XYZ file of C-alpha atoms in Angstrom:
716
model
C 0.000 0.000 0.000
C 2.723 2.434 -1.079
C 1.348 4.119 -4.195
C 1.616 7.906 -4.460
C -0.174 9.860 -7.190
C 1.717 12.913 -8.492
C -0.123 15.566 -10.487
C 2.456 16.908 -12.932
C 4.771 17.806 -14.578
C 3.938 21.462 -14.792
C 6.079 22.653 -17.703
C 8.095 24.879 -15.408
C 11.695 23.979 -14.578
C 11.631 25.316 -11.030
C 8.695 22.987 -10.351
C 9.605 20.020 -12.537
C 13.112 19.479 -11.234
C 12.174 19.348 -7.517
C 9.416 16.854 -8.363
C 11.886 14.701 -10.316
C 14.230 14.718 -7.345
C 11.325 13.868 -5.045
C 10.283 10.964 -7.273
C 13.730 9.381 -6.870
C 13.734 9.959 -3.108
C 10.264 8.468 -2.731
C 11.324 5.280 -4.517
C 14.196 4.937 -2.031
C 11.515 5.105 0.699
C 9.694 2.212 -0.967
C 6.952 4.172 -2.756
C 5.611 3.520 -6.241
C 4.783 6.768 -8.044
C 2.172 7.207 -10.764
C 1.195 10.240 -12.805
C -2.520 10.718 -13.609
C -3.283 12.745 -16.726
C -5.661 15.203 -15.062
C -7.935 15.682 -12.035
C -10.652 13.406 -13.418
C -8.103 10.654 -14.018
C -6.771 11.110 -10.479
C -10.233 10.857 -8.887
C -11.031 7.715 -10.861
C -7.705 6.237 -9.783
C -8.398 6.920 -6.096
C -11.930 5.558 -6.362
C -10.881 2.292 -7.977
C -7.488 1.735 -6.320
C -7.637 1.842 -2.515
C -3.868 1.196 -2.361
C -3.200 4.849 -3.218
C -1.815 6.276 0.045
C -1.357 9.936 -0.871
C -1.584 12.642 -3.541
C 1.119 15.180 -4.448
C -0.128 18.184 -6.421
C 0.539 21.803 -7.331
C -1.465 24.128 -5.070
C -1.628 26.991 -7.550
C -3.099 24.765 -10.280
C -5.563 22.627 -8.269
C -6.058 24.318 -4.880
C -8.945 23.382 -2.577
C -11.348 22.211 -5.274
C -9.320 19.070 -5.859
C -8.865 18.541 -2.098
C -12.624 18.665 -1.562
C -13.308 16.150 -4.302
C -10.673 13.773 -2.944
C -12.119 14.238 0.526
C -15.513 13.021 -0.706
C -13.829 9.753 -1.685
C -11.553 9.353 1.330
C -11.363 12.039 4.020
C -8.385 10.310 5.633
C -6.108 10.290 2.545
C -2.949 12.446 2.977
C -2.647 15.344 0.528
C 0.683 17.078 -0.210
C 0.412 20.532 -1.781
C 3.498 22.157 -3.295
C 3.648 25.954 -3.183
C 6.033 28.775 -4.000
C 6.635 32.187 -2.437
C 3.752 33.721 -4.408
C 1.122 31.055 -3.610
C -2.057 32.199 -1.873
C -3.001 30.144 1.208
C -6.656 31.000 1.666
C -7.634 27.965 3.805
C -10.495 27.977 6.318
C -10.508 26.256 9.725
C -12.786 23.475 8.396
C -10.523 22.909 5.428
C -7.484 22.695 7.701
C -9.100 19.585 9.204
C -8.176 17.793 5.995
C -5.063 15.631 6.016
C -3.287 18.422 4.094
C 0.420 19.297 4.261
C 2.341 22.020 2.390
C 5.862 21.871 0.952
C 7.804 24.481 -0.996
C 9.371 23.833 -4.366
C 13.099 23.687 -3.664
C 16.115 21.838 -5.007
C 18.062 19.417 -2.786
C 15.137 19.119 -0.343
C 13.702 15.877 -1.741
C 15.182 13.491 0.824
C 13.773 15.426 3.770
C 10.348 15.768 2.103
C 10.287 12.041 1.236
C 11.001 11.162 4.865
C 8.142 13.422 5.958
C 5.807 11.782 3.436
C 6.848 8.357 4.739
C 6.059 9.518 8.281
C 2.642 10.889 7.293
C 1.893 7.753 5.270
C 2.699 5.523 8.237
C 0.437 7.680 10.408
C -2.338 7.361 7.815
C -2.033 3.573 7.682
C -1.933 3.465 11.476
C -5.037 5.658 11.754
C -7.167 3.483 9.444
C -6.086 0.194 11.073
C -8.450 -0.738 13.926
C -6.987 -1.498 17.374
C -7.076 -5.287 17.643
C -5.934 -5.780 14.058
C -3.098 -3.339 14.685
C -2.016 -5.241 17.797
C -2.188 -8.560 15.918
C -0.092 -7.177 13.036
C 2.468 -5.897 15.548
C 2.633 -9.236 17.349
C 3.201 -11.141 14.106
C 5.941 -8.731 13.014
C 7.750 -9.141 16.341
C 8.124 -12.876 15.659
C 8.154 -14.030 19.267
C 8.858 -17.647 20.197
C 5.966 -19.192 22.097
C 5.707 -22.442 23.994
C 1.925 -22.505 24.077
C -0.849 -23.423 21.674
C -1.572 -23.853 18.771
C 0.715 -26.766 18.103
C 1.683 -25.721 14.583
C 3.726 -22.867 16.176
C 3.134 -20.111 13.621
C 3.227 -22.667 10.824
C 6.595 -24.214 11.706
C 5.088 -27.679 12.191
C 3.538 -27.641 8.727
C 6.956 -27.159 7.150
C 8.125 -30.465 8.615
C 5.690 -32.535 6.538
C 5.203 -32.920 2.770
C 1.437 -32.451 2.999
C 1.963 -29.779 5.640
C 4.072 -27.716 3.251
C 1.222 -27.805 0.731
C -1.083 -26.425 3.410
C 1.475 -23.787 4.474
C 2.115 -22.604 0.928
C -1.602 -22.373 0.181
C -2.594 -20.269 3.190
C 0.620 -18.279 3.576
C 2.926 -17.443 6.445
C 1.052 -14.494 7.976
C -2.260 -16.385 8.212
C -0.567 -19.088 10.271
C 1.512 -16.688 12.340
C -1.673 -14.808 13.243
C -3.289 -18.022 14.513
C -2.181 -17.645 18.122
C -3.067 -18.592 21.671
C -5.314 -16.697 24.050
C -2.244 -16.753 26.312
C -0.765 -13.822 24.345
C -1.488 -11.155 26.950
C -0.704 -8.087 24.835
C -3.793 -8.808 22.705
C -6.112 -8.897 25.701
C -8.926 -11.425 25.964
C -12.017 -12.047 23.887
C -13.685 -13.703 26.891
C -12.842 -10.982 29.416
C -13.271 -8.133 26.885
C -9.954 -6.598 27.860
C -7.051 -4.889 26.099
C -7.242 -4.564 22.293
C -10.330 -6.805 22.277
C -12.196 -4.266 24.402
C -10.926 -1.422 22.209
C -12.150 -3.347 19.165
C -15.644 -3.838 20.610
C -15.888 -0.147 21.526
C -14.665 0.765 18.038
C -17.276 -1.519 16.455
C -20.088 -0.178 18.653
C -19.293 3.402 17.578
C -19.173 2.315 13.944
C -22.532 0.486 13.971
C -24.438 2.969 16.148
C -24.702 0.596 19.121
C -24.092 1.240 22.793
C -22.243 -2.053 23.176
C -21.039 -4.666 20.686
C -19.660 -8.184 21.088
C -17.552 -10.101 18.577
C -18.554 -13.738 18.053
C -16.405 -16.319 16.275
C -18.894 -19.092 15.606
C -21.401 -17.296 13.424
C -24.747 -15.661 14.099
C -26.071 -19.119 14.949
C -24.087 -18.708 18.154
C -24.913 -15.002 18.550
C -28.619 -15.855 18.509
C -28.167 -18.474 21.229
C -26.137 -16.106 23.402
C -28.836 -13.427 23.306
C -31.595 -15.962 23.942
C -29.781 -17.645 26.840
C -29.491 -14.271 28.597
C -32.852 -12.743 27.687
C -35.195 -15.691 28.326
C -35.045 -17.411 31.756
C -36.229 -20.997 32.146
C -40.010 -21.234 32.276
C -40.545 -17.923 30.491
C -42.474 -17.300 27.282
C -40.852 -15.933 24.130
C -42.326 -14.551 20.911
C -40.516 -16.104 17.949
C -40.725 -15.389 14.237
C -42.026 -18.656 12.731
C -39.632 -18.204 9.807
C -36.681 -18.074 12.171
C -33.218 -19.407 11.497
C -32.716 -22.957 12.738
C -30.265 -21.678 15.378
C -33.271 -20.193 17.190
C -35.024 -23.541 17.076
C -31.887 -25.008 18.617
C -32.077 -22.321 21.312
C -35.636 -23.473 22.071
C -34.368 -27.049 22.284
C -31.589 -26.032 24.695
C -33.625 -23.724 26.957
C -36.794 -24.665 28.816
C -38.886 -21.818 27.412
C -42.292 -21.684 25.763
C -42.439 -20.329 22.202
C -45.363 -18.355 20.830
C -45.123 -18.047 17.081
C -45.465 -14.832 15.107
C -46.613 -16.025 11.688
C -45.322 -14.203 8.597
C -47.187 -13.853 5.333
C -45.943 -15.161 2.003
C -46.986 -14.756 -1.603
C -47.743 -17.405 -4.194
C -44.119 -17.421 -5.367
C -43.073 -18.564 -1.901
C -41.436 -15.230 -1.045
C -41.601 -14.396 2.659
C -43.570 -11.222 3.325
C -42.830 -10.598 6.962
C -45.109 -10.558 10.011
C -48.270 -8.472 9.669
C -48.628 -5.334 11.800
C -51.578 -6.754 13.738
C -49.383 -9.593 15.088
C -47.349 -7.086 17.095
C -50.315 -5.569 18.952
C -51.013 -6.266 22.622
C -54.465 -7.727 21.848
C -53.007 -10.209 19.371
C -50.311 -11.319 21.812
C -52.830 -11.647 24.652
C -54.940 -13.995 22.504
C -51.894 -16.130 21.647
C -50.897 -16.330 25.312
C -54.428 -17.433 26.254
C -54.348 -20.182 23.608
C -50.927 -21.558 24.604
C -50.722 -23.967 27.586
C -48.454 -22.814 30.437
C -47.674 -19.551 28.619
C -47.222 -16.263 30.451
C -46.700 -12.769 29.109
C -43.599 -12.858 26.852
C -40.328 -11.534 28.249
C -38.513 -11.507 24.907
C -39.201 -11.468 21.166
C -37.136 -12.471 18.134
C -37.818 -10.986 14.687
C -35.974 -11.911 11.488
C -34.959 -8.682 9.747
C -34.493 -8.896 6.838
C -36.390 -11.905 5.578
C -34.453 -14.392 3.479
C -35.822 -12.720 0.346
C -34.673 -9.241 1.344
C -37.699 -7.591 2.954
C -36.912 -5.141 5.772
C -39.283 -3.964 8.501
C -40.097 -0.490 9.687
C -38.321 -1.406 12.920
C -39.424 1.713 14.775
C -43.051 0.546 14.630
C -42.089 -2.841 16.075
C -39.960 -1.310 18.835
C -42.746 1.040 19.901
C -45.657 -1.423 19.520
C -44.361 -4.757 20.765
C -45.005 -4.867 24.526
C -41.980 -6.872 25.658
C -38.970 -5.717 27.696
C -36.433 -7.355 25.388
C -36.419 -7.381 21.575
C -33.958 -9.171 19.305
C -33.627 -8.480 15.574
C -31.885 -11.356 13.797
C -30.245 -9.265 11.061
C -27.808 -11.890 9.809
C -28.321 -10.874 6.186
C -28.131 -7.081 6.540
C -24.997 -5.955 8.437
C -24.749 -2.862 6.192
C -28.009 -1.035 6.968
C -26.353 1.589 9.191
C -24.261 2.869 6.282
C -26.692 4.088 3.636
C -29.611 6.521 3.970
C -32.079 4.250 2.132
C -31.976 1.897 5.150
C -32.816 4.564 7.741
C -35.381 3.272 10.273
C -35.075 -0.301 8.981
C -32.492 -1.795 11.346
C -32.325 -2.826 14.977
C -29.808 -0.165 15.972
C -31.545 2.678 14.134
C -33.036 5.498 16.172
C -32.729 6.258 19.865
C -33.256 4.104 22.925
C -36.783 2.891 23.670
C -37.542 3.522 27.356
C -37.915 0.295 29.311
C -36.641 -1.926 26.478
C -33.374 -3.540 25.507
C -32.800 -3.915 21.771
C -30.427 -6.574 20.439
C -29.282 -6.975 16.855
C -27.212 -9.910 15.604
C -25.389 -9.692 12.294
C -23.416 -12.143 10.191
C -20.440 -9.932 9.417
C -19.184 -12.543 6.961
C -22.338 -12.869 4.867
C -22.360 -9.569 2.983
C -19.368 -7.686 4.395
C -15.656 -8.481 4.095
C -15.034 -10.872 7.000
C -14.071 -14.507 7.391
C -16.757 -17.166 7.672
C -18.163 -17.523 11.212
C -17.588 -13.795 11.876
C -20.594 -12.332 13.708
C -21.614 -9.387 15.879
C -24.058 -8.742 18.704
C -25.137 -5.100 19.101
C -27.032 -3.847 22.149
C -28.937 -0.638 22.883
C -30.445 -0.298 26.368
C -29.624 -1.276 29.950
C -28.594 -4.861 30.654
C -26.494 -6.804 33.174
C -23.076 -7.032 31.524
C -21.722 -9.692 33.891
C -24.660 -12.046 33.443
C -24.710 -11.449 29.705
C -21.018 -12.305 29.554
C -21.707 -15.606 31.319
C -24.097 -16.482 28.479
C -21.447 -15.253 26.043
C -18.778 -17.517 27.559
C -21.117 -20.538 27.538
C -21.017 -20.457 23.745
C -17.550 -19.031 23.082
C -14.444 -21.170 22.813
C -11.451 -20.475 25.048
C -9.339 -20.796 21.895
C -10.828 -18.170 19.540
C -9.461 -17.834 16.043
C -7.750 -14.430 16.013
C -7.833 -13.984 12.213
C -11.648 -14.303 12.403
C -11.761 -11.737 15.216
C -9.505 -9.340 13.294
C -11.641 -9.775 10.170
C -14.736 -8.680 12.138
C -12.989 -5.507 13.223
C -11.573 -4.883 9.753
C -15.039 -5.265 8.210
C -16.204 -2.507 10.566
C -13.188 -0.339 9.717
C -13.950 -0.650 6.005
C -17.366 0.927 6.594
C -16.166 4.035 8.409
C -16.357 7.465 6.811
C -16.734 8.284 3.135
C -14.915 5.153 1.874
C -17.422 2.961 3.734
C -20.473 4.833 2.513
C -19.108 4.615 -1.013
C -18.710 0.824 -0.693
C -22.379 0.379 0.157
C -23.468 2.964 -2.413
C -21.579 1.108 -5.146
C -23.194 -2.153 -4.069
C -26.661 -0.597 -4.409
C -25.753 0.981 -7.760
C -24.437 -2.303 -9.193
C -27.648 -4.061 -8.164
C -29.751 -1.323 -9.787
C -27.679 -1.486 -12.975
C -28.121 -5.255 -13.138
C -31.873 -4.929 -12.608
C -32.105 -2.431 -15.482
C -30.073 -4.677 -17.770
C -32.430 -7.599 -17.168
C -35.379 -5.307 -17.870
C -33.749 -4.099 -21.073
C -33.067 -7.634 -22.300
C -36.640 -8.617 -21.462
C -38.014 -5.696 -23.485
C -35.746 -6.512 -26.433
C -36.520 -10.245 -26.403
C -38.661 -11.528 -29.276
C -40.132 -14.335 -27.175
C -39.410 -14.681 -23.446
C -36.789 -13.630 -20.981
C -36.362 -13.611 -17.251
C -38.165 -11.035 -15.127
C -37.269 -9.440 -11.793
C -39.420 -9.216 -8.682
C -39.586 -5.438 -8.275
C -41.890 -2.477 -8.918
C -42.013 -0.571 -12.191
C -39.661 2.376 -12.500
C -36.573 1.691 -10.407
C -34.446 4.654 -11.432
C -33.945 5.923 -7.887
C -31.911 4.086 -5.256
C -34.347 3.220 -2.477
C -35.913 0.379 -0.518
C -39.214 -0.194 -2.331
C -42.287 -0.339 -0.054
C -44.626 -3.335 -0.091
C -47.819 -1.289 -0.151
C -51.488 -2.349 -0.213
C -53.900 -1.281 -2.923
C -53.492 -1.276 -6.667
C -49.776 -2.042 -6.653
C -49.729 -5.791 -7.101
C -46.152 -6.412 -8.269
C -45.276 -7.964 -4.911
C -48.185 -10.414 -4.754
C -49.087 -9.806 -1.092
C -52.858 -9.351 -1.030
C -53.044 -8.106 2.576
C -49.917 -5.985 2.735
C -49.686 -3.337 5.469
C -48.844 0.254 4.591
C -45.356 1.505 5.474
C -44.357 -1.770 7.063
C -42.123 -3.819 4.723
C -39.518 -2.695 2.172
C -37.554 -4.545 -0.511
C -33.773 -4.204 -0.245
C -32.416 -3.381 -3.739
C -29.275 -5.519 -3.347
C -31.371 -8.698 -2.877
C -32.212 -9.499 -6.505
C -34.914 -12.115 -7.160
C -35.004 -13.347 -10.765
C -38.331 -14.800 -11.939
C -38.581 -17.615 -14.447
C -41.644 -18.136 -16.658
C -44.471 -20.291 -15.307
C -46.125 -18.514 -12.371
C -47.319 -14.976 -11.699
C -46.885 -13.074 -8.425
C -50.583 -13.747 -7.767
C -50.139 -17.523 -8.180
C -51.617 -17.981 -11.645
C -49.982 -20.986 -13.325
C -49.155 -20.681 -17.025
C -49.567 -23.552 -19.464
C -45.807 -23.638 -20.018
C -43.077 -22.855 -17.535
C -39.387 -23.140 -16.684
C -38.843 -24.275 -13.068
C -36.054 -22.288 -11.483
C -34.147 -25.422 -10.456
C -33.205 -25.980 -14.116
C -31.703 -22.524 -14.388
C -29.866 -22.933 -11.067
C -28.251 -26.183 -12.252
C -27.260 -24.611 -15.559
C -25.678 -21.592 -13.836
C -23.876 -23.785 -11.303
C -22.165 -25.693 -14.119
C -20.881 -22.323 -15.352
C -19.479 -21.257 -12.010
C -22.411 -19.095 -10.872
C -23.871 -20.221 -7.537
C -27.433 -19.165 -6.639
C -28.150 -18.141 -3.029
C -31.703 -19.573 -2.948
C -33.886 -21.375 -5.471
C -37.676 -21.294 -5.262
C -40.182 -22.939 -7.601
C -39.951 -20.100 -10.153
C -37.501 -17.655 -8.589
C -33.780 -17.352 -7.932
C -32.199 -15.105 -5.302
C -28.857 -13.356 -5.881
C -27.046 -11.189 -3.319
C -25.210 -8.115 -4.620
C -22.783 -7.733 -1.735
C -19.824 -5.337 -1.678
C -17.687 -8.107 -3.191
C -19.750 -8.270 -6.398
C -18.070 -6.354 -9.214
C -19.095 -5.719 -12.815
C -17.279 -8.853 -13.988
C -19.342 -11.095 -11.706
C -22.582 -9.266 -12.562
C -21.895 -9.615 -16.284
C -21.057 -13.286 -15.760
C -24.505 -13.826 -14.248
C -26.185 -11.873 -17.049
C -24.294 -13.893 -19.648
C -25.336 -17.127 -17.922
C -29.007 -16.124 -18.097
C -28.811 -15.206 -21.782
C -26.955 -18.424 -22.600
C -29.611 -20.438 -20.802
C -32.303 -18.770 -22.892
C -30.396 -19.503 -26.096
C -29.862 -23.158 -25.170
C -33.483 -23.535 -24.007
C -34.848 -22.035 -27.216
C -32.674 -24.428 -29.227
C -34.139 -27.254 -27.110
C -30.764 -28.895 -26.542
C -30.409 -32.395 -25.191
C -29.944 -32.749 -21.421
C -26.699 -34.590 -22.190
C -25.277 -31.481 -23.849
C -26.899 -28.735 -21.788
C -26.752 -30.242 -18.282
C -24.029 -32.913 -18.412
C -23.810 -33.182 -14.605
C -27.534 -33.954 -14.416
C -27.230 -36.441 -17.268
C -24.431 -38.237 -15.387
C -26.758 -38.869 -12.416
C -29.024 -41.132 -14.497
C -27.872 -41.538 -18.135
C -30.590 -44.042 -18.977
C -33.391 -41.748 -17.810
C -32.043 -38.621 -19.539
C -30.552 -40.292 -22.632
C -33.048 -38.925 -25.177
C -34.583 -36.115 -23.126
C -34.331 -32.479 -24.177
C -34.449 -29.418 -21.926
C -37.972 -28.386 -22.900
C -39.240 -31.912 -22.169
C -37.718 -31.729 -18.697
C -39.124 -28.272 -18.012
C -42.547 -29.307 -19.269
C -42.563 -32.428 -17.109
C -41.607 -30.714 -13.838
C -43.926 -27.775 -14.562
C -46.784 -30.195 -15.206
C -46.105 -31.929 -11.900
C -46.176 -28.582 -10.066
C -49.457 -27.635 -11.756
C -50.925 -31.014 -10.923
C -50.265 -30.428 -7.227
C -51.485 -26.797 -7.481
C -48.330 -25.552 -5.796
C -49.421 -21.926 -5.121
C -52.509 -23.003 -3.181
C -50.691 -25.822 -1.412
C -47.801 -23.580 -0.379
C -50.058 -20.854 0.986
C -52.106 -23.387 2.973
C -48.982 -25.099 4.299
C -47.668 -21.928 5.880
C -51.022 -20.579 7.011
C -51.884 -23.531 9.280
C -49.298 -24.388 11.909
C -49.031 -27.910 13.315
C -50.176 -28.465 16.894
C -47.537 -27.950 19.612
C -47.751 -31.042 21.835
C -44.363 -30.586 23.518
C -42.070 -27.592 23.567
C -38.876 -28.037 21.527
C -36.972 -28.387 24.813
C -39.288 -31.094 26.112
C -39.096 -32.967 22.817
C -35.310 -32.885 22.774
C -35.248 -34.326 26.291
C -37.451 -37.185 25.064
C -35.042 -37.679 22.177
C -32.060 -37.791 24.541
C -33.894 -40.428 26.594
C -34.387 -42.507 23.440
C -38.179 -42.159 23.321
C -38.187 -41.796 19.531
C -38.626 -43.988 16.488
C -38.178 -43.656 12.734
C -41.040 -43.623 10.237
C -41.511 -42.648 6.604
C -42.403 -39.009 5.943
C -45.773 -39.958 4.495
C -46.806 -41.448 7.846
C -46.183 -38.208 9.767
C -49.830 -37.151 10.194
C -50.914 -37.680 13.781
C -47.341 -38.189 15.014
C -45.170 -35.810 17.078
C -42.044 -34.823 15.176
C -38.794 -35.248 17.100
C -36.855 -32.843 14.886
C -37.280 -29.582 13.092
C -38.243 -30.280 9.471
C -36.906 -27.647 7.112
C -37.025 -28.062 3.313
C -34.805 -26.196 0.831
C -36.572 -24.461 -0.806
C -38.001 -22.415 0.898
C -35.368 -22.645 3.633
C -37.587 -22.060 6.686
C -38.983 -24.563 9.238
C -42.404 -26.066 8.480
C -42.499 -28.417 11.483
C -40.850 -27.747 14.846
C -39.690 -30.361 17.377
C -42.654 -31.441 19.491
C -45.282 -30.505 16.888
C -47.935 -32.840 15.497
C -49.445 -32.586 12.035
C -53.197 -32.842 12.404
C -55.923 -33.122 9.798
C -56.246 -29.334 9.851
C -52.517 -28.838 9.219
C -52.305 -31.698 6.695
C -51.302 -29.214 3.903
C -47.900 -28.972 5.607
C -47.303 -32.667 4.960
C -48.810 -32.492 1.472
C -46.392 -29.671 0.652
C -43.419 -31.746 1.827
C -44.600 -34.795 -0.128
C -45.066 -32.681 -3.258
C -41.446 -31.473 -2.986
C -40.297 -35.047 -2.571
C -42.306 -36.269 -5.553
C -40.300 -34.152 -7.977
C -37.148 -36.070 -7.079
C -39.008 -39.372 -7.426
C -40.042 -38.527 -10.991
C -36.863 -36.693 -12.028
C -33.480 -37.920 -10.747
C -31.204 -35.132 -9.559
C -34.035 -32.945 -8.269
C -34.406 -34.522 -4.849
C -35.437 -31.980 -2.200
C -32.963 -31.261 0.584
C -34.970 -31.590 3.801
C -33.209 -30.947 7.085
C -34.640 -33.254 9.710
C -35.327 -36.020 7.199
C -33.009 -38.733 5.889
C -33.136 -39.666 2.195
C -32.469 -43.374 1.680
C -30.802 -44.905 -1.370
C -34.179 -46.183 -2.567
C -35.675 -42.654 -2.476
C -37.611 -42.754 0.796
C -37.593 -39.864 3.270
C -37.381 -40.981 6.901
C -38.178 -38.808 9.917
C -37.902 -39.313 13.667
C -41.003 -39.052 15.852
C -41.972 -39.500 19.488
C -42.712 -43.143 20.189
C -46.396 -43.967 20.504
C -45.723 -45.004 24.066
C -43.568 -41.926 24.688
C -44.285 -39.458 27.457
C -46.573 -36.558 26.471
């Protein structure tokens, strides 16, 4: 990170010669110098090359205008203005806050100036490096000998083995040297929140608008359990989003608490629409409490924000309306909402404190920001018992945390600070909008069919689009609440032909699973596949190359589909799964067959019924898990599940949310839940390679799905 941009030469000897001398001196200091053609070229260079660590320019020619434009890109970047005896220094107090230094044009002064620039550059790099990461870098550079864990000793052990050297060379020396023991006292402690770890958590809290933040190294699955273990005592009642992440179901299995479900809506496409406003009212909760055995007034609530499909809540309404002392927003998929104005009022940490309430927000730092896998954050706003909370934290946190993961959490936060951070998120939104427009353009230019996008008409302006009631029917939610849910522009849902947002089935269709398999063979991995929709996440790591690769994949699929290529040629991986079955089949035959099967089962109606009628809770998830531990379970085929109490959570992909919780029984009234599962399974029975992935069920070699249930003679 030693690139300096020099604006020149200036066609004046008394200026050119000192700059030439300075160029040579800077190279001795280890800098690489580059010469942009003009101010526009310089600004583009800074915007697209974050390794630029300073700008040298002529004050008389560029003055404060250039400084201000650079400041909009990176207010921390050092600026070096060269002046002469006649230069005018009309600089205000505000402008002097810039990282701006002045030097005079003079011969034989280059070495001293280069040393100063090296000093200011080092200060700049030091200022943008967050505290724990800085301490870790320093420790690695010191190269101390340790006689503690981990056993690979900064990678030394790997270099004593042939296979170990392969591992060492792949990951690199610094990665292994940074994998250190909690015994290294100068880095403080993740468990005690001391030293650089404490500084890092304070730094992160300031960055994300929280009062307190905790770094978690085993993903938001663990963050969710930590919050729940502290906020919900044994025997208490908790409001839980029915479309919760499975980690929250595991929390319910671990803790002896009673769940009351808040049921979200969904449209015919299977897109989750969030929990209706009425569900948050005191009257609605009172009715649920009255209908739930052993339930008391809830002490805690968990809301998924955003939904898997990218819908964000007006969180202020929920905070003010929901009558519970403790409120947790599971925001695993939206760690960036604090850093762009379109997300104002749509995150857990937005706004001020709510009197009498503690607000928690958990975020998967690794999902859509630049952090290692398993990197997660807990943010808190409100009064809580830090010592007791930390006990819950330590219950789920290893005493041997991975320091590179911890440093990546802090670095992800540092990347979002100031103008550079806002620009990162802005570019992410802009790339998503550009991609959406390109798909629209190709659809309009197509002479037959092309993919569509789930979005309103007219998307020129960057915003979160409201899911409003009334005449706007693009979203397909018949009973939408006003000013309640909003579509995040970076969550792009591509629609394939075959089903409308209102659930009308066309005569012909292209199930999305075909497109997903085609894209996967071309190196494009889909985040989520529904019956006729595909979800893509335009995170800060998506660039134009990746976006164009996706667009090219979609257009190539259309071309191949229109040519009606053989499965053997178009989907060779699928063909290899059952060559005899697919030997003479073409892509349109396959699409027609699966689409016909979906129509036969009337998927839109079945899906809506399946999620509108919850199974009966016979045992709490905790009680059911205790029965499972005691061995009071047996295995049956999925089709026999009606009337039986499920031992496990049953969660099909798609749609990726639980349909049966541990301890629940499918009754005649909730039979559509089972019919929906059986319909998903039937596709794989008819078409090899399209077996449904169902968590909580085991797929046998002969195609049967087995589930575990409470024994008939089990304790209820």
